[in-house]
CSV table of C-alpha atoms in Angstrom, one decimal:
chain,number,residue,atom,x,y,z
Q,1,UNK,CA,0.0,0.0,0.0
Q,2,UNK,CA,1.3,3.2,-1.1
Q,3,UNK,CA,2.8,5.0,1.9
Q,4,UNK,CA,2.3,9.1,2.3
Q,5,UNK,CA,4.9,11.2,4.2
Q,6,UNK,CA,5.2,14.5,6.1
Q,7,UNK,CA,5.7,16.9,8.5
Q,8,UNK,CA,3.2,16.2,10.9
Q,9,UNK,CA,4.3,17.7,13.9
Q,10,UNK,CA,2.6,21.3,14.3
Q,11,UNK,CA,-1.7,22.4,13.7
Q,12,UNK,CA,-0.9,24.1,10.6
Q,13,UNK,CA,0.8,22.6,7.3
Q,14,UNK,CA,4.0,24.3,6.4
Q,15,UNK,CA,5.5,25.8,3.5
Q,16,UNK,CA,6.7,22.7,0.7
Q,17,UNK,CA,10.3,22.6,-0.2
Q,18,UNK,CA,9.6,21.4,-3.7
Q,19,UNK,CA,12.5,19.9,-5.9
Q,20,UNK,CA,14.5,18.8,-2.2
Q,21,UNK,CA,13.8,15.5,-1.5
Q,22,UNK,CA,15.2,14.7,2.0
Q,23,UNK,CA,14.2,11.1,1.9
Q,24,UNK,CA,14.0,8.4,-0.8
Q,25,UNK,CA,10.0,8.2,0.1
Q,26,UNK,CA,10.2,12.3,-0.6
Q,27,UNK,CA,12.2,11.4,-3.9
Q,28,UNK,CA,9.5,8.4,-4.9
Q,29,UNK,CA,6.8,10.6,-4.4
Q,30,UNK,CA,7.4,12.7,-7.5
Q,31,UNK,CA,7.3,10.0,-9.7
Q,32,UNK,CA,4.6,8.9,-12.2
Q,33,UNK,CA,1.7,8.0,-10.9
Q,34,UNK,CA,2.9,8.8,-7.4
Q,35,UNK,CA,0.6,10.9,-6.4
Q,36,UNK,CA,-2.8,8.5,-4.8
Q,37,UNK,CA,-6.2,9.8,-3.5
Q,38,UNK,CA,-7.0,8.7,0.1
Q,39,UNK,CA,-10.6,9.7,-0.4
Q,40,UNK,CA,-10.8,6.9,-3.2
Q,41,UNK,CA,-8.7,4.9,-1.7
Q,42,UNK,CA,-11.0,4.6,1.7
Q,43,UNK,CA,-13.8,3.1,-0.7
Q,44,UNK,CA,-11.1,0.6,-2.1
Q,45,UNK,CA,-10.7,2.5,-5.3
Q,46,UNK,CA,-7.0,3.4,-6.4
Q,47,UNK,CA,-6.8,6.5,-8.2
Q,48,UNK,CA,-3.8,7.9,-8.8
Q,49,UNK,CA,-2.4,11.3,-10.6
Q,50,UNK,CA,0.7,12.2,-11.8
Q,51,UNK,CA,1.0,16.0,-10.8
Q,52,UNK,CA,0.2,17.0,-7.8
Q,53,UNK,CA,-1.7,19.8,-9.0
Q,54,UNK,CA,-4.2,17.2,-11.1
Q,55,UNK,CA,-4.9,15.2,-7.7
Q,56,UNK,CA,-5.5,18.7,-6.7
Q,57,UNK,CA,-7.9,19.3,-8.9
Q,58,UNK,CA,-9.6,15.9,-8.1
Q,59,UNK,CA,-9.7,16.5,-4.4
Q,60,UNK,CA,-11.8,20.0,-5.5
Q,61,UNK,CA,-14.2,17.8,-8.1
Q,62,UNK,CA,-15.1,14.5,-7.2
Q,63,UNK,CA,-15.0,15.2,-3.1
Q,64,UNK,CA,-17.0,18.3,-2.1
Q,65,UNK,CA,-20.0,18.2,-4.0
Q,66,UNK,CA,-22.2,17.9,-0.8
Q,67,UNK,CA,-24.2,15.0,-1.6
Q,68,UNK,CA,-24.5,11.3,-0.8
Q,69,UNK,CA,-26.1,8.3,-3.3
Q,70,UNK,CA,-28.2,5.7,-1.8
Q,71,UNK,CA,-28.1,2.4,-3.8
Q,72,UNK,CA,-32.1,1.4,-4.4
Q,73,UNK,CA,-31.5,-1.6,-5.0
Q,74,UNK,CA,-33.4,-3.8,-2.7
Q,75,UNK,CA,-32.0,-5.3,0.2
Q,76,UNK,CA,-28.6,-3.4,-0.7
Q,77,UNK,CA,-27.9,-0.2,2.0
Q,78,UNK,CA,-24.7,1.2,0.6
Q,79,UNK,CA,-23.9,4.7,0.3
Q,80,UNK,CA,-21.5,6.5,-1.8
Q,81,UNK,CA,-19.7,10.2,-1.6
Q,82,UNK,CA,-19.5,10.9,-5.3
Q,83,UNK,CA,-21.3,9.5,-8.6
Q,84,UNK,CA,-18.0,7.7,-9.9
Q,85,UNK,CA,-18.2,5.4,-6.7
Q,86,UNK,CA,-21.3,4.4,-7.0
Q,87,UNK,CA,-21.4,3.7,-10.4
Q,88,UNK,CA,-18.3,1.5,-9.2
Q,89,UNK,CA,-20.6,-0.3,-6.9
Q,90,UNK,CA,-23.3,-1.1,-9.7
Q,91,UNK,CA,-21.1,-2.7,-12.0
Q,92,UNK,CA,-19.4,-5.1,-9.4
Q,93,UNK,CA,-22.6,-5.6,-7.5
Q,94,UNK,CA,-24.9,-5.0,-9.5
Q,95,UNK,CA,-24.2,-6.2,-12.8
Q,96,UNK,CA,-24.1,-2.9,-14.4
Q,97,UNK,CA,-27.3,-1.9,-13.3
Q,98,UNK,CA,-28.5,1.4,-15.3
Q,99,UNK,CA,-30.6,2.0,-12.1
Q,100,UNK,CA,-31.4,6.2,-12.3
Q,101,UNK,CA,-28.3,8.3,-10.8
Q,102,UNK,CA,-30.7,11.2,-10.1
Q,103,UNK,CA,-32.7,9.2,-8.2
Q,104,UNK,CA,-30.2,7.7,-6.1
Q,105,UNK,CA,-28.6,11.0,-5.1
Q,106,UNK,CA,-29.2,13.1,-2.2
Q,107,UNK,CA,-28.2,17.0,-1.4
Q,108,UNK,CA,-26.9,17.4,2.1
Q,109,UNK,CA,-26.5,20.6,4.6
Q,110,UNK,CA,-23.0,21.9,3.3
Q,111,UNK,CA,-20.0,20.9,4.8
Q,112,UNK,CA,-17.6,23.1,6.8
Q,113,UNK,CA,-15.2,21.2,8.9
Q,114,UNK,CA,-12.2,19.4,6.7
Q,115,UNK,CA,-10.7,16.4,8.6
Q,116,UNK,CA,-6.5,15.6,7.3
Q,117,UNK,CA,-6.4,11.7,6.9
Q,118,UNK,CA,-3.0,10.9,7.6
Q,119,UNK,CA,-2.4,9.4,10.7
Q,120,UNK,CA,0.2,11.0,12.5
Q,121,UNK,CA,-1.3,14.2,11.3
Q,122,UNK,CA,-3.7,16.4,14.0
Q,123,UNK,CA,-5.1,19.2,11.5
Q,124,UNK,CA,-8.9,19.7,10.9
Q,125,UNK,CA,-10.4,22.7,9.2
Q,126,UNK,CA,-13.3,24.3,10.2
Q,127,UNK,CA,-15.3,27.4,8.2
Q,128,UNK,CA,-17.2,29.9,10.7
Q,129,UNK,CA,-20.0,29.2,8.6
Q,130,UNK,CA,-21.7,28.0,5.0
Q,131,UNK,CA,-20.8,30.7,3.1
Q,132,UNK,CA,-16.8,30.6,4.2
Q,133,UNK,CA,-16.7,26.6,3.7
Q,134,UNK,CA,-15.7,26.9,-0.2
Q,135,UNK,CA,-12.9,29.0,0.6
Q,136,UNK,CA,-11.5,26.8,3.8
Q,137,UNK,CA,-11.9,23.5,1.9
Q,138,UNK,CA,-9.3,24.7,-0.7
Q,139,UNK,CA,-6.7,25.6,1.9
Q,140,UNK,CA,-7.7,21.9,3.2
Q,141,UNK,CA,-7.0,20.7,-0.2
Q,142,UNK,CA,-3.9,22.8,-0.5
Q,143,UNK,CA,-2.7,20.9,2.9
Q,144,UNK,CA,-3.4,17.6,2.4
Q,145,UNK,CA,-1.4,17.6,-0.8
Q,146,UNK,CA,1.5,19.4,0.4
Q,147,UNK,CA,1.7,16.3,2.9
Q,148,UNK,CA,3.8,14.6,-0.3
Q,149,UNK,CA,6.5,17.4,0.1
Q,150,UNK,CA,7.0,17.5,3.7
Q,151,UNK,CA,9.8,15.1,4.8
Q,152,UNK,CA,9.3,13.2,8.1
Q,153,UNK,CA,7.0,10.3,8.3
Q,154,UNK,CA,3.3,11.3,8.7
Q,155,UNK,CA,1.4,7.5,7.8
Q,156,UNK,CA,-1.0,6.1,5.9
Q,157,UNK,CA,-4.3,8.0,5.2
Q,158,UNK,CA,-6.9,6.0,6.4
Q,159,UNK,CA,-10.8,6.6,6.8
Q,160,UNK,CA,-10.2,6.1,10.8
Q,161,UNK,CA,-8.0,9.0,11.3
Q,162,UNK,CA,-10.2,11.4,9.2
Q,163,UNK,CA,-12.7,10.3,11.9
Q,164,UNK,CA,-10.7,10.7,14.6
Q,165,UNK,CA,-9.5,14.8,13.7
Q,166,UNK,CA,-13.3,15.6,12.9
Q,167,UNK,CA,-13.8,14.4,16.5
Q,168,UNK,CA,-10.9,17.2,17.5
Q,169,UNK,CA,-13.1,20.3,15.8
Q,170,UNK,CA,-13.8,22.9,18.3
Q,171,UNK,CA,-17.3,21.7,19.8
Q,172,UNK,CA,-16.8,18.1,20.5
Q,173,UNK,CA,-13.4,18.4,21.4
Q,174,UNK,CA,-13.8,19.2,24.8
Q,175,UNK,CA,-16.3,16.4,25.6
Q,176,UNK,CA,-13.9,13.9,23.0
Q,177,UNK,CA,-10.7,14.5,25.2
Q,178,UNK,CA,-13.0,14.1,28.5
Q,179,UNK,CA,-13.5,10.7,27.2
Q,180,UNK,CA,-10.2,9.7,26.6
Q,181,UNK,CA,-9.4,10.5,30.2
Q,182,UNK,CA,-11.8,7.7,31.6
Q,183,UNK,CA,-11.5,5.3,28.9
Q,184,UNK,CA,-7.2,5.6,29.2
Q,185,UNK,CA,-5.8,3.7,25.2
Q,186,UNK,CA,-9.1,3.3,23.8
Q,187,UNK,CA,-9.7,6.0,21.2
Q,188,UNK,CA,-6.4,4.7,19.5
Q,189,UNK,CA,-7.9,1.7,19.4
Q,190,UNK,CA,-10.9,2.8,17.5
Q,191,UNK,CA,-11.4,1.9,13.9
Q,192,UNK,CA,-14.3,3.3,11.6
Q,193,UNK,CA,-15.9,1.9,8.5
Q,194,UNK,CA,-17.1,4.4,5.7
Q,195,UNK,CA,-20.2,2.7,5.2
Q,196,UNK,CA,-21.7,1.8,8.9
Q,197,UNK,CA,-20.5,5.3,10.4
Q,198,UNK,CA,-21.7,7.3,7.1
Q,199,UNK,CA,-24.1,9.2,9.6
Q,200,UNK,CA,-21.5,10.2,12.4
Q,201,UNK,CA,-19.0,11.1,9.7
Q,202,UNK,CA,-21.6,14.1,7.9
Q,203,UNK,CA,-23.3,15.1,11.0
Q,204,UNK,CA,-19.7,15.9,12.1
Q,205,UNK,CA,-18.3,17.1,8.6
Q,206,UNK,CA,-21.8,19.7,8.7
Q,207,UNK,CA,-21.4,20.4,12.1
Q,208,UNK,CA,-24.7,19.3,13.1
Q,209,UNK,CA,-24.0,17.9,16.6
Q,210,UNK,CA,-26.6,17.7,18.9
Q,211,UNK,CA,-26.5,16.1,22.2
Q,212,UNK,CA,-22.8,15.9,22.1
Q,213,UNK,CA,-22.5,13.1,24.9
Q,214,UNK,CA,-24.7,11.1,22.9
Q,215,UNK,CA,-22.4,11.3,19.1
Q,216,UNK,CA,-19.3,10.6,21.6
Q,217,UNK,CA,-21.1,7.5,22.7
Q,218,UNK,CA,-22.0,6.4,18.9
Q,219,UNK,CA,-18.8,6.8,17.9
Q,220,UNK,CA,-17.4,4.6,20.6
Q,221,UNK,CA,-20.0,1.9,19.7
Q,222,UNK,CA,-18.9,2.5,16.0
Q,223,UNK,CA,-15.3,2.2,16.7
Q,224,UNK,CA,-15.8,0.0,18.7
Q,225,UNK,CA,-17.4,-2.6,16.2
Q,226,UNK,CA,-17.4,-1.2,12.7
Q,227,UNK,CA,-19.7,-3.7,11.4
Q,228,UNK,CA,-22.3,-2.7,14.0
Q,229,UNK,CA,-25.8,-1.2,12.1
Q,230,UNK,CA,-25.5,2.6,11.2
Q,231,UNK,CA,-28.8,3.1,12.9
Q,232,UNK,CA,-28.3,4.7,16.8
Q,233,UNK,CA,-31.4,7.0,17.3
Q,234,UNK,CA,-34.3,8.0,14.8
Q,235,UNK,CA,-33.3,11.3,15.1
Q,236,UNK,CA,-29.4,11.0,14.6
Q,237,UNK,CA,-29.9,10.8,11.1
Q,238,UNK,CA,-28.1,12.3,8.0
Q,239,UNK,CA,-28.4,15.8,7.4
Q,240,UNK,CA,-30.2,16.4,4.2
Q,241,UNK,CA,-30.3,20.5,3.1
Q,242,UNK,CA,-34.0,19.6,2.1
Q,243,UNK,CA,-35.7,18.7,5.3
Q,244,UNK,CA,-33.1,19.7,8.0
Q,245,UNK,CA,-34.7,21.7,10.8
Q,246,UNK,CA,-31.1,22.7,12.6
Q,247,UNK,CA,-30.9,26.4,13.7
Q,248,UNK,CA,-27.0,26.0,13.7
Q,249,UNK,CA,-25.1,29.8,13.9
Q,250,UNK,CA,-23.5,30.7,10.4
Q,251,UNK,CA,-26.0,27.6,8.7
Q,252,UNK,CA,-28.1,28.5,6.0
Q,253,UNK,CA,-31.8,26.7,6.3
Q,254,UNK,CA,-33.7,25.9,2.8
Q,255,UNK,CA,-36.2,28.7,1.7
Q,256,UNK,CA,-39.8,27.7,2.7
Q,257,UNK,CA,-43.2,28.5,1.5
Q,258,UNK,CA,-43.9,31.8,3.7
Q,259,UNK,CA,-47.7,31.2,5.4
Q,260,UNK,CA,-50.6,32.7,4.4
Q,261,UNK,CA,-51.5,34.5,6.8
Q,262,UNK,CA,-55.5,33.7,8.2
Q,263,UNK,CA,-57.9,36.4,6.7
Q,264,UNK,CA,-60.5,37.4,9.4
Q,265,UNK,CA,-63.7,36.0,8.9
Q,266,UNK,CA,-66.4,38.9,9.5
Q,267,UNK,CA,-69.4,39.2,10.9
Q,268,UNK,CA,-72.6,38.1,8.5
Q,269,UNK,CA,-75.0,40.3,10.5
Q,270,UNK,CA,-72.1,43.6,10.3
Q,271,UNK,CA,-73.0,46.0,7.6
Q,272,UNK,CA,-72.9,49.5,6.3
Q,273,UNK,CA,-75.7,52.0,5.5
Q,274,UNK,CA,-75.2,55.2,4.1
Q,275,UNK,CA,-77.5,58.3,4.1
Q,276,UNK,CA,-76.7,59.3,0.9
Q,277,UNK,CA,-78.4,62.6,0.1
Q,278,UNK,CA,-81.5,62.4,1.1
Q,279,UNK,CA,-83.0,64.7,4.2
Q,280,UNK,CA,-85.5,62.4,5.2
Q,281,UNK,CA,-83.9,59.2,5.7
Q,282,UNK,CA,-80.6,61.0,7.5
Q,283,UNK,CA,-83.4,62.1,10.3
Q,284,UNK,CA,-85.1,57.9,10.0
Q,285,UNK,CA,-81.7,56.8,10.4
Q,286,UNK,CA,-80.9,59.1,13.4
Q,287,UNK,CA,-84.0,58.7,15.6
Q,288,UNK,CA,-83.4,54.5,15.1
Q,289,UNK,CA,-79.9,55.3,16.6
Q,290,UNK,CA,-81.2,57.1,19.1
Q,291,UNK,CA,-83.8,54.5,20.0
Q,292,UNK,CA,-81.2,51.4,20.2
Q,293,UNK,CA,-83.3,49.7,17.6
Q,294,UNK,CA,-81.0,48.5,14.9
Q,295,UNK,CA,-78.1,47.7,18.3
Q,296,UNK,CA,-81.4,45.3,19.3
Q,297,UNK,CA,-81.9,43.7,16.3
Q,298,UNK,CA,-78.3,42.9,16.0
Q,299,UNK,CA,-77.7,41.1,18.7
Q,300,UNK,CA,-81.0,39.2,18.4
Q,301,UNK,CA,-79.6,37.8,15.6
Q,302,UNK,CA,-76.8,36.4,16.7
Q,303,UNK,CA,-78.3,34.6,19.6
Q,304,UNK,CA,-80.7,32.8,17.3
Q,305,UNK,CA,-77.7,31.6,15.3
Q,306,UNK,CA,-75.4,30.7,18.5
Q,307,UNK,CA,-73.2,33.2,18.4
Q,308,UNK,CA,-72.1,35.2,21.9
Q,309,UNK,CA,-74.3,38.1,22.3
Q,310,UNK,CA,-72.7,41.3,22.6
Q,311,UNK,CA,-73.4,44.4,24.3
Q,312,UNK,CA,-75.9,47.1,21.9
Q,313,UNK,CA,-73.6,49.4,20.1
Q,314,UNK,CA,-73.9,52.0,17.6
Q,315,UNK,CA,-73.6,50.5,14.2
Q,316,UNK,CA,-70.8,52.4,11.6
Q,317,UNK,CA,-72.8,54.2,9.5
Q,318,UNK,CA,-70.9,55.6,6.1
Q,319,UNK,CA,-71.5,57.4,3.4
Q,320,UNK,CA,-71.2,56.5,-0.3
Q,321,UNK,CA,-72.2,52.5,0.0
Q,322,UNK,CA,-75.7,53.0,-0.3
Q,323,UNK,CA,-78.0,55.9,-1.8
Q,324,UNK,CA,-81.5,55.6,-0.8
Q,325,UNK,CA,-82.5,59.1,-2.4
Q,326,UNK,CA,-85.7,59.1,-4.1
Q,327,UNK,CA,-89.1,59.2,-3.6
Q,328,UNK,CA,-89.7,55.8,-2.7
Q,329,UNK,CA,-90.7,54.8,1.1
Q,330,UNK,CA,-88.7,53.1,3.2
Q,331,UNK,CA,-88.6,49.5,3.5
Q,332,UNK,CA,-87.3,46.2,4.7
Q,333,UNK,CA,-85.4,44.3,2.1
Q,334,UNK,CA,-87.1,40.9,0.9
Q,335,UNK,CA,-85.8,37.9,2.5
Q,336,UNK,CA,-85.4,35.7,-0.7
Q,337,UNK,CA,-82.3,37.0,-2.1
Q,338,UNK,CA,-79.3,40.0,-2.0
Q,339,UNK,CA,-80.6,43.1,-2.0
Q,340,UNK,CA,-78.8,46.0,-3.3
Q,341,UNK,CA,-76.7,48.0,-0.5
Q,342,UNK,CA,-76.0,44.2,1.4
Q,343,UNK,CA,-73.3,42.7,1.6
């Protein structure tokens, strides 16, 4: 297996000295097809480059797209980080199922904390928020492949270390080293599998935490027994940017449909009547004021239909909805349809 050395020994990756090899691994390194993607190579695919600016550029397409495809296939519960992986998987186990890519893939929250695989290696990356991540995961990028240039002996990159540093970001890392204290030479014991700790692995790479006692114990269990079942808690589940809920700082929620918001039902028996022009009805209208009358009638209706009676009022009276003026008496409207005025 192809062996990946470095400097290792401070947070923060230091500047290459490109074109000095100070060991034979530095010197081998540079050399066709030297250059090998632990990303791919944690899924068992070898991918190699010969520049290190083209795995580079790999790194930047094939592992930050911020998505996850679940195999349909029935009976089958495997989960892939990028397209070319899981088009891998249906070929071999599948036998080249054309099965629907789109279908198979899912969008999750973005991620903002970039965990270095190599073992000896302590540096993990984290953007202060979603709109920062693009900008951090290239200086993450920029690190991990400087890891060729640097000359002491940093390990392998494996899938368990990556695990390990994202377990060292700023709010777990507290409660993580707490652990360590009463369980003394058992976190370097701990070995991860991609596909049974797919869940732990993005709730940690998106920051979405929750009860952080609880993700230390799953990742114990995990570790503990990689082949154990993914499933811990029906709500530790994999953050997907279409239904997650999490009001994390500097973590951008999908848009929703705003709510409409309830429109008032009004009162059947409130109305308007206007005076119009017209001398004679002004001075009908007045003296039934004055009398309480149309208060009365009002809240006679409304206890025949049920409704709360409330206490006689004066009824809003306004001009300009209604022009009784003419010479015709006054009179009740018919009860067999709309009359004009009601509403």
């Amino acid at each position: 297996m192809q062996q990946w050395n470095s400097d290792g020994s401070t947070p923060q990756a230091t500047p290459a000295n490109e074109g000095i090899p100070t060991t034979s691994t530095s010197t081998s390194s540079k050399q066709k097809g030297a250059f090998m993607c632990g990303f791919c190579k944690e899924e068992d695919i070898t991918k190699t480059c010969t520049r290190k600016n083209d795995l580079k550029r790999h790194i930047e397409d094939f592992h930050n797209v911020n998505a996850q495809w679940f195999c349909r296939h029935r009976g089958c519960q495997m989960v892939f980080d990028w397209q070319a992986a899981y088009k891998t998987h249906l070929k071999t186990a599948h036998g080249g199922s054309r099965m629907s890519l789109d279908e198979a893939k899912v969008n999750l929250c973005q991620q903002v904390v970039f965990a270095c695989g190599f073992e000896n290696c302590p540096q993990v990356y984290e953007a202060p928020n979603d709109d920062d991540a693009a900008a951090v995961f290239k200086d993450y990028v920029s690190h991990v492949v400087k890891h060729f240039d640097e000359g002491s002996n940093s390990g392998e990159w494996t899938y368990s270390a990556r695990i390990r540093n994202l377990l060292r970001q700023a709010q777990v890392a507290p409660m993580w080293n707490e652990s360590a204290a009463w369980n003394e030479g058992a976190q370097s014991k701990l070995v991860w599998n991609p596909q049974t700790s797919g869940i732990l692995r993005k709730r940690l790479e998106s920051r979405h935490i929750g009860d952080i006692k609880l993700l230390i114990q799953y990742a114990y269990i995990l570790g503990t027994d990689p082949s154990t079942h993914r499933k811990f808690r029906d709500d530790f589940v994999t953050p997907v940017s279409d239904t997650c809920q999490q009001n994390i700082p500097g973590h951008k929620l999908k848009s929703r449909q705003p709510s409409i918001p309830a429109v008032p039902q009004e009162d059947p028996f409130s109305f308007r009547i206007s005076r119009g022009t017209n001398p004679a009805l002004a001075h009908y209208i007045a003296s039934q004021r004055k009398n309480g009358i149309i208060a009365d009638d009002l809240q006679s209706l409304r206890s025949i239909t049920g409704r709360t009676p409330e206490p006689a009022t004066d009824i809003e009276m306004q001009d300009g909805i209604m022009d009784f003026a003419g010479q015709y008496p006054l009179q009740s409207p018919a009860g067999d349809g709309p009359q004009a005025g009601y509403y």
